[in-house]
Structures are given as C-alpha cells and as structure tokens.
Amino acid sequence: MVSPNWIAVDWGTTRLRVWAMNDSEVLENRSSDKGMGSLDRDGFEPALLELVEDWLGDRPVPVIACGMVGARTGWVEAEYRPTPCTPLDPLRATRPVVRDPRLDVHILPGLSQIDPPDVLRGEETQIAGFIAQNPDFQGTLCLPGTHCKWVIISNGQVEGFHTFMTGEVYALLSRQSVLRLTIGDAKPDLPGFLEASAQAATNADMAAAGLFPLRAAALLNGMTPEQGAGRLSGLLIGSELAAAHPLWHGRRVIIIGAPELSALYAQALTQAGADAHQMDGGELVLAGLTAAASALTRTP
Amino acid sequence: MVSPNWIAVDWGTTRLRVWAMNDSEVLENRSSDKGMGSLDRDGFEPALLELVEDWLGDRPVPVIACGMVGARTGWVEAEYRPTPCTPLDPLRATRPVVRDPRLDVHILPGLSQIDPPDVLRGEETQIAGFIAQNPDFQGTLCLPGTHCKWVIISNGQVEGFHTFMTGEVYALLSRQSVLRLTIGDAKPDLPGFLEASAQAATNADMAAAGLFPLRAAALLNGMTPEQGAGRLSGLLIGSELAAAHPLWHGRRVIIIGAPELSALYAQALTQAGADAHQMDGGELVLAGLTAAASALTRTP
C-alpha cells in the first residue's frame, strides 16, 4: 500500500510519467502514453487519476508537474518567467481547477527570454535538478533533442538560452524531403558526420548549400544511406555549433540528452575546440521536481 | 482533326503536359495529373496514349519528352550529361520500348556536375528554350521552386549549377514543424521578408539560429502568421543568397519561375546588390522541346 506525501509528474507532449514520493524517496513510478499532445482540456485530470488514484488517501496530496502540460494548448497555461532568473520558482506555479479534492496540482512555470525571443517548458526542471546536484557549476548546459536548448548557467541562475530546431529539421529532411530517398532511417556514419560538422562549423553556408548535393551524391557516386545520414546530421549540427559559438566558446559545456545524439554533439563540440562533457541526465527531472516540492513545503 | 508532325511532352512529378505540334506551331495542348510520381513503370505508355491517341495517324510520330519521366523511378532512366556542356543533346535521348508502334518516344537527358555533386532533369529543356530565345546571354539563370536551380550560362553552354532545397525546406518547416502553429499557409509579409533576408544574407548563422525564435515571437510578442511567414521565407532565401553568392555576384541574373516566389527572389537579390530581373518563363519548356525536335529532324 503506497502512500506518498507528494506526487512528481513529468508531463510532456507524448508521455506522462509519475512518481509516488515520500520527501526525496521514490516509492513507486508509473507512466502512460497520455501525453499533452493527445489530450483535450478535459482529459488531463482523468489521465492523471488513471495512474495515481490508488496512491491517494483522505487528504489532498501535492502534485508537482512540469512540461508541456502547462502549454497554451495543455491543461492550463502556466506562465513563462523572464530570464535571467533561477530555473524554478514553485510559488509561481499555476493551479488548475480539479474535480477530485484529493489532488492539489501545481504546474511549474517555464522560462522566457526577450532578445532573441525564446521559450522553454520542462527543461527548467531538468536545469533545476542539475543545479541542485551541482550547485557551483558555471558554464553551459546543452540539451539536445527534437529542439536543442543551450542554457548559460551562472551563480545558480539561468543567464540566457537559445533553442535550435536541429533535431526536428533532421527528422523532416531525412524522412519527408527528397532526401528520404537517400537517407530515411539510416544511422549516421561517424566519419561522414565529423567531416560535415567540421565543414559547417567553419562555413555556415554549407547548411543551405550542402543539402541537395547529398541526393546527387547518392545518384552519381553511390553514397550510402549511412554516409548521407552522417553528412546531413553533421551539416545541421555543425551549423548549429557555428551559430551557438558565443554560448559555448570559453565555457565548460555539459551535454545532457539521449546517449546517441548526445555523443554526436560531444564529438562535434570537442572537434570544434570546446570543453564539452556528456552526462547521464536520466533523473534530473525528478531531482528538479523534488527541489520544487521541498521549496513548497518549506513555505508557511 | 489534329495531325501533328511531332508531339512535345513535359512530364514532371505531378503533371503531364502535351502539345500537338506542326514544326514550331502549336496545334493543340492538353494535360493530366498523371505525373511520374503517381505511375509505375507500366503506367507511362497508357497515360501518354490517354492524352494523344486521337492525334496519331498511320505512321510513327516523334514524341520528345523531358522531366522526371526520365528519372530512375520513371518510365526509363535517361542519362545525365556532365557539365560544362550545351543544355540539350537530343541525339543522346533514351528511347523506351513501346507497345504502340505509332509512338517514337525520345526522353531527353538531364545534366550532372561532379563537384559539388548535383543533378537536374527538366530544367535543361527550359534552359535550352531560354538560350534559343536569347542566344547571346551571358550570366546566371535562377529557377526558384521546390528546389531552386542556379545555372551559369556562358557562350550557349551550362558552365555549372547548384541546387538549393529552399522551397521544400520552407514547406516542411511552415506546415509540419512546430512552426506550423505560428505560420501554416499564411502569405509572407514583405517587410518581414526583406528584413530577414538581409539579416541572413549577411549572417549565415541566422538560418539555424533564427528558426525557433519565430515560434517564441508568436507566443511572447503576438507576431502574426504573415510576419512569421515573411521572416521564415526571408531567413531561408537570404541564407541561400549568401551561399549562392559566387553564382550571382558580378553577373546578370534572370529569375524564371512562379511569379510570386520569383518576385521574392528578385527583391531579395536586388536588396543584396545583384543585377537581377524577373522573366515570364511560361513557355520556355516548349521552346526547348521545339529546339530539340528541330535538331532531331535536321539529323540524317
């Protein structure tokens, strides 16, 4: 019989993950595919109850949630806190109206930036988890994925950040453009990746000029899908590194994300002269949610 | 009763267009949506006969075809002729095996380039039509579309060319990426287009760095879909102009393509200091096919 004193929730576009917590101890965890993208406004409370109902007792339990659940098209829109600021302020969480009185839901705010305009939602909790574990860190976090977030951390604050759509652009070009005939789902070949990322990191024109030649090289020179995947990934990540240069140059960089993609970023960054290190960020979200819960219970 | 002495065929990925010709005179024209993309190998001859059968008499009629009908996945693969060379050599056309003896089909070759690797198929016939009408032209043709072709013309020859996937990238990003929520099918706003194309033409990093800020500007600053469309189009075309600089700088540029898209290229090129002029290229394909037919009938 699990009886948490709070519940941690990571609610993204495609997944819902929940943890039954006793302070910082995990009692149990569950997940479902009821991500924000598949739910309308009335679907959030039932989707949550489906996973947590047998953890609830007589009294309201704090539920601390982060991610796209707080987007404009989510359960209820949570605010964006303007940077520079600490990554989390749980007192500014948004509290959706719920029917079940045993749920006391707090949706954590995201972060925004005025110039250049940028937003993030969900990553602020990973960042808070990282800072909770590494309170003295000064440098840049690189969080690759569908969208890659570069986040400058200084004295426990997020000084600024920049989002690149590289992962999404790669997926669209490799699977839906004319390059699908050349690349598709092939895994990137490392030598081709490193060569192309070096070219694009020093010549930003390559990202535009180098795309169609991948199709032509397959037709004329028998370039393999793996070589094409490596070169496409290298062109896109290399041009991201060129554009993100002020965010990593002269700073310590920690890369946190899916292992294979993070390894590509680590190798391209190292080749470009950066001080870059890969880190397993598996449970940073939970660490951030725990920090938020702890801050909430400390308040009167 | 139309009785052509040859038939002109422009057979692209999505459309099939045919003209009943008497030398250079058009007797009649027809079209269907049986483009190469919707046909398997056995479907080409029936699709052609459907449009031209009542034009055929007792004797074989030359049918001169260009476009994706000659792709590897088309009716039969036509070769690529390596540049530098004249745009057309109808004697190197590929002749598919046909069942109907009244059809004498010639599929014109495309063009290729070794470094950087590139290919084109169909545009060589437009280029030949342009040169037939402008035999003394020295400069660059810019053919915008799903893929934009930049073609250097010198003394009636194609000296070199470069394909950019800008149109396809725009379509994928505006309709299928996260930017669909911000842009969709909105028409580009001209001031936003010109500002973004100037930024990207002088700072190639903008094409990678400027994408996600379009989403954030819509969320934070109420940027309209038209402004977003203008900025996205400007970022992509501007970075194309930066990468294509050696192809247009110091040369006369003629832009041939759909009027609205061509007008964007013309304004961005002029803003970047190019000597660029828009031209209606509506019937250049037919002019090129006519030049090919004339060359074929002159041969013994």
XYZ file of C-alpha atoms in Angstrom:
600
model
C 0.000 0.000 0.000
C 1.835 3.077 -1.307
C 1.030 6.328 0.429
C 3.125 9.215 -0.906
C 3.328 12.613 0.785
C 3.612 14.190 -2.700
C 3.486 13.099 -6.346
C 6.016 14.084 -9.014
C 4.762 14.449 -12.607
C 6.740 14.890 -15.832
C 4.078 15.539 -18.492
C 5.453 16.069 -21.961
C 3.937 16.085 -25.430
C 4.000 12.315 -25.868
C 4.490 10.791 -22.373
C 3.127 11.101 -18.853
C 5.433 9.903 -16.054
C 4.523 9.912 -12.350
C 6.393 9.072 -9.170
C 4.922 8.360 -5.723
C 7.281 10.216 -3.390
C 7.987 10.329 0.324
C 10.045 13.522 0.541
C 13.017 12.650 -1.714
C 12.411 8.888 -1.675
C 10.766 7.211 -4.664
C 8.094 4.729 -3.523
C 6.869 3.729 -6.971
C 6.769 5.070 -10.533
C 4.432 4.608 -13.484
C 3.926 6.013 -16.948
C 1.453 6.144 -19.817
C 1.327 7.450 -23.380
C -1.282 10.081 -22.468
C 0.988 12.983 -23.368
C -0.296 16.534 -23.677
C -0.462 16.203 -27.456
C -3.163 13.526 -27.275
C -5.430 15.186 -24.688
C -8.036 17.919 -24.770
C -8.528 20.184 -21.770
C -10.968 17.857 -20.006
C -8.719 14.845 -20.494
C -5.887 15.805 -18.152
C -7.454 15.060 -14.759
C -8.742 11.586 -15.794
C -5.375 10.751 -17.410
C -3.612 11.653 -14.168
C -6.094 9.791 -11.950
C -5.717 6.698 -14.094
C -2.092 6.448 -12.924
C -2.236 7.809 -9.357
C -5.713 7.136 -7.952
C -4.704 4.222 -5.711
C -1.913 6.373 -4.210
C -4.459 8.877 -2.865
C -5.763 8.844 0.731
C -8.242 11.039 2.578
C -6.304 14.276 2.474
C -5.183 16.369 -0.531
C -1.752 15.369 -1.866
C 0.529 17.932 -3.541
C 1.135 17.038 -7.193
C 4.100 18.894 -8.740
C 4.063 18.806 -12.552
C 6.320 20.177 -15.259
C 6.399 20.149 -19.053
C 4.008 20.761 -21.908
C 1.060 20.144 -19.560
C 1.489 23.902 -18.909
C 1.441 24.947 -22.573
C -1.287 27.154 -24.045
C -2.868 24.009 -25.505
C -2.287 21.990 -22.300
C -4.294 21.570 -19.098
C -3.928 25.206 -18.115
C -1.356 27.703 -19.334
C 1.477 28.203 -16.857
C 3.431 31.439 -17.123
C 6.916 31.949 -18.552
C 9.326 33.568 -16.087
C 11.689 36.008 -17.825
C 15.419 35.259 -17.633
C 17.839 35.977 -16.042
C 16.358 34.141 -13.052
C 16.634 30.907 -11.095
C 15.290 27.985 -13.084
C 12.371 27.289 -10.723
C 10.009 29.271 -8.563
C 7.364 26.788 -7.377
C 5.411 29.584 -5.665
C 4.577 30.844 -9.157
C 3.119 27.511 -10.226
C -0.309 27.537 -11.835
C -3.033 25.522 -10.141
C -5.695 24.084 -12.426
C -9.234 23.649 -11.144
C -9.742 19.952 -10.306
C -12.866 17.923 -9.543
C -11.170 15.422 -7.244
C -10.404 17.225 -3.943
C -7.570 14.801 -3.173
C -5.465 16.373 -5.968
C -3.582 19.601 -5.202
C -1.928 20.222 -8.582
C 0.895 22.706 -9.174
C 2.132 23.209 -12.753
C 5.579 24.764 -12.773
C 6.294 27.844 -14.924
C 8.584 27.778 -17.957
C 11.248 30.342 -18.868
C 11.279 33.076 -21.482
C 13.781 35.459 -22.993
C 13.089 38.749 -24.760
C 16.001 39.042 -27.190
C 16.272 36.894 -29.132
C 12.741 35.734 -28.295
C 12.807 32.241 -26.844
C 10.859 29.982 -24.506
C 11.331 26.663 -22.743
C 8.996 24.483 -20.735
C 10.043 21.336 -18.890
C 13.784 21.883 -19.314
C 13.714 24.448 -16.458
C 13.022 21.500 -14.123
C 15.930 19.454 -15.529
C 18.133 22.534 -15.118
C 16.974 22.947 -11.518
C 17.768 19.287 -10.894
C 21.230 19.750 -12.349
C 21.883 22.824 -10.207
C 20.593 21.020 -7.110
C 23.239 18.341 -7.750
C 25.967 20.754 -8.949
C 25.410 23.997 -7.016
C 28.772 25.504 -8.006
C 28.523 24.894 -11.746
C 29.367 27.829 -14.018
C 29.053 27.173 -17.745
C 26.622 25.987 -20.399
C 24.156 23.128 -20.496
C 23.443 21.693 -23.939
C 20.195 19.669 -24.021
C 19.899 18.018 -27.466
C 16.619 16.549 -28.699
C 13.836 17.480 -31.108
C 14.770 21.014 -30.131
C 18.220 21.598 -28.650
C 18.413 24.060 -25.759
C 21.694 25.854 -24.928
C 21.487 27.308 -21.425
C 24.038 29.583 -19.781
C 24.244 28.973 -16.017
C 25.903 31.434 -13.687
C 25.669 31.506 -9.874
C 22.664 29.197 -9.846
C 20.752 31.346 -12.339
C 19.796 30.899 -15.982
C 21.512 33.892 -17.596
C 20.111 33.215 -21.081
C 19.311 30.430 -23.520
C 18.829 29.661 -27.191
C 16.705 26.964 -28.839
C 17.712 25.330 -32.135
C 15.284 23.171 -34.123
C 18.075 20.911 -35.405
C 16.546 17.577 -34.368
C 13.187 18.390 -35.914
C 14.816 19.712 -39.107
C 16.867 16.494 -39.357
C 13.755 14.336 -38.957
C 11.798 16.284 -41.600
C 14.630 16.366 -44.138
C 15.714 12.743 -43.721
C 12.215 11.241 -43.733
C 9.993 13.618 -45.703
C 12.057 15.650 -48.173
C 13.613 14.331 -51.396
C 16.495 13.202 -49.149
C 14.242 10.430 -47.805
C 15.214 8.516 -50.970
C 18.842 8.820 -49.918
C 18.743 8.677 -46.088
C 15.472 7.562 -44.487
C 16.034 5.954 -41.095
C 19.725 5.128 -41.669
C 22.082 5.612 -38.724
C 24.672 8.356 -39.161
C 28.131 7.183 -40.188
C 30.667 8.821 -37.828
C 33.463 9.818 -40.264
C 30.920 11.497 -42.558
C 29.328 13.207 -39.571
C 32.625 14.595 -38.291
C 33.777 15.773 -41.726
C 30.472 17.549 -42.445
C 30.181 19.066 -38.971
C 33.696 20.496 -39.269
C 32.832 21.976 -42.683
C 29.576 23.515 -41.472
C 31.069 24.768 -38.195
C 33.593 26.842 -40.149
C 31.402 27.713 -43.163
C 27.797 28.364 -42.221
C 26.795 28.479 -45.915
C 27.171 24.695 -46.004
C 23.847 24.081 -44.245
C 21.964 25.589 -47.212
C 24.408 24.654 -49.978
C 25.163 21.123 -48.826
C 21.664 19.610 -48.703
C 20.811 18.733 -52.312
C 24.352 17.503 -53.029
C 23.503 14.626 -50.647
C 20.818 13.454 -53.073
C 23.113 13.983 -56.065
C 25.996 12.138 -54.379
C 23.729 9.132 -53.862
C 22.636 9.192 -57.519
C 26.065 9.868 -59.040
C 28.593 8.436 -56.592
C 26.715 5.678 -54.774
C 26.865 7.427 -51.391
C 25.263 5.061 -48.844
C 22.261 5.994 -46.635
C 24.559 5.853 -43.574
C 27.043 8.244 -45.175
C 24.166 10.523 -46.182
C 22.727 10.416 -42.660
C 26.156 11.222 -41.207
C 26.693 14.135 -43.579
C 23.180 15.578 -43.074
C 23.459 15.317 -39.304
C 26.941 16.863 -39.479
C 25.818 19.771 -41.652
C 22.930 20.606 -39.334
C 24.752 20.140 -36.020
C 27.858 21.897 -37.393
C 25.835 24.938 -38.420
C 24.151 24.896 -35.007
C 27.593 24.921 -33.343
C 28.670 27.836 -35.550
C 25.582 29.840 -34.642
C 25.797 28.848 -30.954
C 29.501 29.734 -30.713
C 29.009 32.573 -28.188
C 27.074 30.159 -25.977
C 29.899 27.606 -25.648
C 33.173 29.263 -26.562
C 35.374 29.621 -23.485
C 32.806 27.930 -21.220
C 32.536 24.474 -19.756
C 29.764 22.576 -21.579
C 27.725 19.693 -20.151
C 25.639 17.762 -22.670
C 22.526 16.062 -21.325
C 20.185 14.048 -23.519
C 19.625 10.733 -25.297
C 23.016 8.941 -25.345
C 23.497 8.518 -29.126
C 22.530 12.056 -30.063
C 24.475 13.487 -27.121
C 27.559 11.576 -28.270
C 27.333 13.243 -31.701
C 27.129 16.691 -30.083
C 30.030 15.821 -27.763
C 32.254 14.745 -30.634
C 31.374 17.721 -32.832
C 31.917 20.151 -29.948
C 35.240 18.580 -28.999
C 36.359 18.705 -32.632
C 35.414 22.415 -32.666
C 37.642 23.018 -29.646
C 35.028 23.123 -26.900
C 35.437 21.862 -23.330
C 32.441 19.522 -23.607
C 31.378 16.541 -21.484
C 28.452 14.157 -21.745
C 26.388 13.446 -18.638
C 23.598 10.984 -17.930
C 20.585 13.189 -17.217
C 18.125 10.371 -16.682
C 16.671 11.521 -13.383
C 17.329 15.257 -13.474
C 13.628 15.981 -13.950
C 12.826 14.112 -10.761
C 15.637 15.946 -8.932
C 14.156 19.252 -10.094
C 10.631 18.268 -9.098
C 11.982 17.189 -5.697
C 13.704 20.557 -5.251
C 10.384 22.260 -6.096
C 8.451 20.090 -3.622
C 10.986 20.799 -0.917
C 10.744 24.561 -1.552
C 6.930 24.377 -1.406
C 6.847 22.538 1.923
C 9.345 24.994 3.429
C 6.947 27.865 2.770
C 4.464 28.776 5.501
C -8.833 16.710 -86.961
C -5.397 17.490 -85.482
C -2.478 15.787 -87.141
C 0.874 16.840 -85.629
C 4.240 16.039 -87.183
C 5.656 15.684 -83.644
C 4.404 15.773 -80.038
C 6.003 17.775 -77.220
C 5.800 16.330 -73.693
C 6.668 17.968 -70.342
C 6.359 15.133 -67.812
C 7.105 16.146 -64.257
C 6.500 14.571 -60.872
C 2.899 15.771 -60.564
C 1.759 16.852 -64.071
C 1.813 15.585 -67.646
C 1.510 18.257 -70.370
C 1.427 17.513 -74.111
C 1.354 19.677 -77.234
C 0.367 18.614 -80.773
C 2.989 20.372 -82.914
C 3.492 21.152 -86.578
C 7.172 22.155 -86.600
C 7.137 25.138 -84.231
C 3.377 25.737 -84.416
C 1.123 24.561 -81.567
C -1.998 22.834 -82.933
C -3.487 21.857 -79.572
C -2.400 21.219 -75.976
C -3.689 19.034 -73.159
C -2.671 17.995 -69.665
C -3.462 15.499 -66.928
C -2.423 14.854 -63.336
C -0.659 11.589 -64.290
C 2.737 12.813 -63.191
C 5.707 10.478 -62.824
C 5.157 10.296 -59.068
C 1.790 8.553 -59.458
C 2.797 5.968 -62.094
C 4.597 2.661 -62.050
C 6.738 1.607 -64.980
C 3.858 0.064 -66.969
C 1.664 3.104 -66.476
C 3.560 5.598 -68.633
C 2.533 4.474 -72.119
C -1.209 4.270 -71.252
C -1.047 7.685 -69.522
C 0.502 9.200 -72.646
C -1.924 7.480 -75.037
C -4.860 8.718 -72.993
C -3.938 12.283 -73.974
C -2.512 11.852 -77.500
C -4.146 8.805 -79.102
C -6.513 10.750 -81.373
C -3.543 12.791 -82.663
C -1.858 9.650 -84.029
C -2.125 8.560 -87.673
C -0.735 5.569 -89.559
C 2.936 6.423 -89.251
C 5.152 6.745 -86.155
C 5.187 10.261 -84.699
C 8.243 11.586 -82.824
C 7.406 12.298 -79.173
C 10.010 14.499 -77.438
C 9.739 14.346 -73.646
C 11.591 15.957 -70.775
C 11.401 15.913 -66.988
C 11.117 13.344 -64.227
C 9.751 10.787 -66.741
C 13.476 10.075 -67.242
C 14.294 9.583 -63.547
C 15.472 6.257 -62.126
C 11.943 5.660 -60.868
C 10.337 6.961 -64.100
C 9.474 5.290 -67.427
C 13.100 4.567 -68.250
C 16.209 6.192 -66.827
C 17.667 8.820 -69.147
C 21.330 9.684 -68.664
C 22.810 12.776 -67.028
C 25.206 14.667 -69.308
C 28.180 16.091 -67.373
C 28.608 19.879 -67.402
C 30.097 22.023 -68.832
C 28.048 21.283 -71.966
C 25.167 22.621 -74.040
C 21.862 22.156 -72.199
C 20.426 19.691 -74.716
C 21.699 16.910 -76.948
C 18.597 15.198 -78.339
C 20.734 12.563 -80.048
C 21.502 11.245 -76.565
C 17.843 10.846 -75.704
C 16.732 7.498 -74.243
C 14.049 5.600 -76.146
C 11.756 3.425 -74.046
C 10.325 0.248 -75.539
C 6.687 0.938 -76.521
C 3.840 -1.385 -77.490
C 2.091 1.079 -79.784
C 4.206 1.364 -82.995
C 2.812 4.844 -83.692
C 4.819 6.274 -80.762
C 8.515 7.089 -81.321
C 9.432 8.346 -77.837
C 12.643 10.244 -77.016
C 13.317 11.135 -73.363
C 15.866 13.941 -73.129
C 18.892 13.595 -70.831
C 19.389 15.690 -67.698
C 22.596 17.380 -66.573
C 25.071 16.468 -63.848
C 28.027 18.054 -62.114
C 30.849 16.313 -60.280
C 31.885 18.916 -57.684
C 29.816 19.768 -55.796
C 27.698 16.794 -56.863
C 24.477 17.973 -58.450
C 21.842 16.901 -60.980
C 18.921 18.444 -62.809
C 16.230 16.964 -65.017
C 13.640 19.021 -66.917
C 15.295 22.387 -66.288
C 17.858 21.639 -69.057
C 14.958 21.966 -71.526
C 13.830 25.318 -70.051
C 17.450 26.468 -70.236
C 17.667 25.374 -73.879
C 14.456 27.289 -74.588
C 15.896 30.378 -72.927
C 19.129 30.127 -74.934
C 17.170 29.584 -78.173
C 15.405 32.886 -77.482
C 18.460 34.705 -76.060
C 21.481 33.246 -77.880
C 23.919 35.950 -76.695
C 23.043 35.758 -72.972
C 25.974 35.581 -70.548
C 25.054 35.351 -66.872
C 23.059 33.294 -64.403
C 19.592 31.815 -64.541
C 17.828 31.436 -61.186
C 14.912 28.983 -61.351
C 13.068 29.063 -57.994
C 10.605 26.359 -56.978
C 10.524 23.322 -54.689
C 14.224 23.160 -55.484
C 15.897 26.327 -56.762
C 18.449 25.878 -59.546
C 21.203 28.469 -60.139
C 22.700 27.945 -63.592
C 25.733 29.751 -65.013
C 25.404 30.286 -68.787
C 28.366 31.191 -70.935
C 28.562 31.073 -74.752
C 25.438 28.936 -75.026
C 26.769 26.372 -72.566
C 25.875 25.442 -68.986
C 29.160 26.098 -67.168
C 27.919 24.862 -63.790
C 24.902 24.860 -61.500
C 23.828 24.481 -57.890
C 20.533 23.225 -56.446
C 19.110 24.560 -53.166
C 16.208 22.837 -51.390
C 14.846 26.136 -50.050
C 11.261 25.743 -51.301
C 10.941 22.247 -49.900
C 12.513 23.262 -46.578
C 10.083 26.189 -46.337
C 7.095 23.919 -46.979
C 8.216 21.354 -44.375
C 9.019 23.921 -41.687
C 5.927 26.080 -42.182
C 3.429 23.218 -42.407
C 4.910 20.297 -40.467
C 7.350 21.531 -37.833
C 6.404 23.292 -34.579
C 6.328 26.473 -36.716
C 3.062 25.232 -38.263
C 1.366 26.610 -35.129
C 2.824 30.021 -35.978
C 2.860 30.117 -39.811
C 0.885 27.410 -41.613
C -0.293 28.561 -45.044
C 0.000 32.302 -44.311
C 1.348 34.518 -47.113
C 4.727 36.127 -46.439
C 4.613 39.724 -45.282
C 7.059 41.722 -47.452
C 8.739 43.987 -44.840
C 9.447 40.980 -42.611
C 10.741 39.046 -45.616
C 13.139 41.808 -46.663
C 14.425 42.400 -43.142
C 15.067 38.702 -42.516
C 16.607 38.089 -45.946
C 19.030 40.976 -45.406
C 19.982 39.581 -41.990
C 20.520 36.056 -43.309
C 22.346 37.216 -46.444
C 24.980 38.896 -44.297
C 24.982 36.457 -41.361
C 24.575 32.867 -42.463
C 24.171 31.723 -38.835
C 20.676 33.230 -38.870
C 19.184 30.325 -40.816
C 19.870 27.961 -37.903
C 19.592 30.469 -35.049
C 16.515 32.298 -36.305
C 14.017 29.446 -36.651
C 12.734 28.754 -33.132
C 12.600 32.486 -32.269
C 9.725 32.643 -34.794
C 7.670 30.368 -32.554
C 8.706 32.267 -29.433
C 7.916 35.659 -31.031
C 4.399 34.435 -31.794
C 3.937 33.248 -28.186
C 5.545 36.229 -26.458
C 5.080 39.174 -28.833
C 1.978 38.301 -30.856
C 3.861 38.035 -34.146
C 1.252 37.322 -36.871
C 1.355 34.277 -39.172
C 2.086 36.601 -42.138
C 5.026 38.175 -40.315
C 6.262 34.699 -39.379
C 5.907 33.506 -42.978
C 7.804 36.567 -44.217
C 10.609 36.093 -41.715
C 10.922 32.333 -42.340
C 10.962 32.835 -46.101
C 13.491 35.654 -45.692
C 15.790 33.614 -43.466
C 15.823 30.694 -45.899
C 16.122 32.698 -49.125
C 18.649 35.059 -47.538
C 20.879 32.177 -46.492
C 20.506 30.715 -49.987
C 21.679 34.047 -51.460
C 24.655 34.084 -49.095
C 25.662 30.565 -50.099
C 24.982 31.206 -53.799
C 26.971 34.477 -53.808
C 29.659 33.241 -56.255
C 26.884 32.214 -58.657
C 25.298 35.688 -58.930
C 27.833 38.268 -57.767
C 29.009 40.387 -60.737
C 26.754 38.529 -63.181
C 23.454 39.412 -64.801
C 20.713 37.273 -63.176
C 17.423 36.270 -64.825
C 14.830 34.762 -62.470
C 12.333 32.384 -64.047
C 9.588 30.705 -62.046
C 6.164 31.115 -60.437
C 5.509 34.891 -60.280
C 5.055 35.352 -56.504
C 8.066 33.296 -55.484
C 10.173 34.834 -58.270
C 9.241 38.302 -57.031
C 10.581 37.446 -53.562
C 13.872 36.251 -55.055
C 14.054 39.375 -57.252
C 13.560 41.717 -54.304
C 15.997 39.869 -52.044
C 18.634 39.744 -54.813
C 18.212 43.429 -55.648
C 18.473 44.305 -51.957
C 21.705 42.278 -51.828
C 23.121 44.331 -54.707
C 22.550 41.900 -57.571
C 21.667 42.823 -61.180
C 18.523 40.679 -61.132
C 15.472 40.651 -63.418
C 12.309 38.578 -63.386
C 11.146 36.962 -66.618
C 7.995 35.083 -67.532
C 9.222 31.591 -68.341
C 5.815 30.131 -69.110
C 6.624 28.512 -72.431
C 10.372 28.007 -72.177
C 9.912 24.249 -71.851
C 8.049 24.182 -75.152
C 10.729 26.355 -76.775
C 13.376 23.888 -75.574
C 11.406 20.863 -76.764
C 10.952 22.609 -80.144
C 14.705 23.226 -80.386
C 15.259 19.527 -79.632
C 12.721 18.419 -82.276
C 14.305 20.704 -84.828
C 17.770 19.296 -84.086
C 16.451 15.730 -84.396
C 14.810 16.323 -87.797
C 17.976 18.004 -89.096
C 19.938 14.808 -88.462
C 20.254 12.287 -91.290
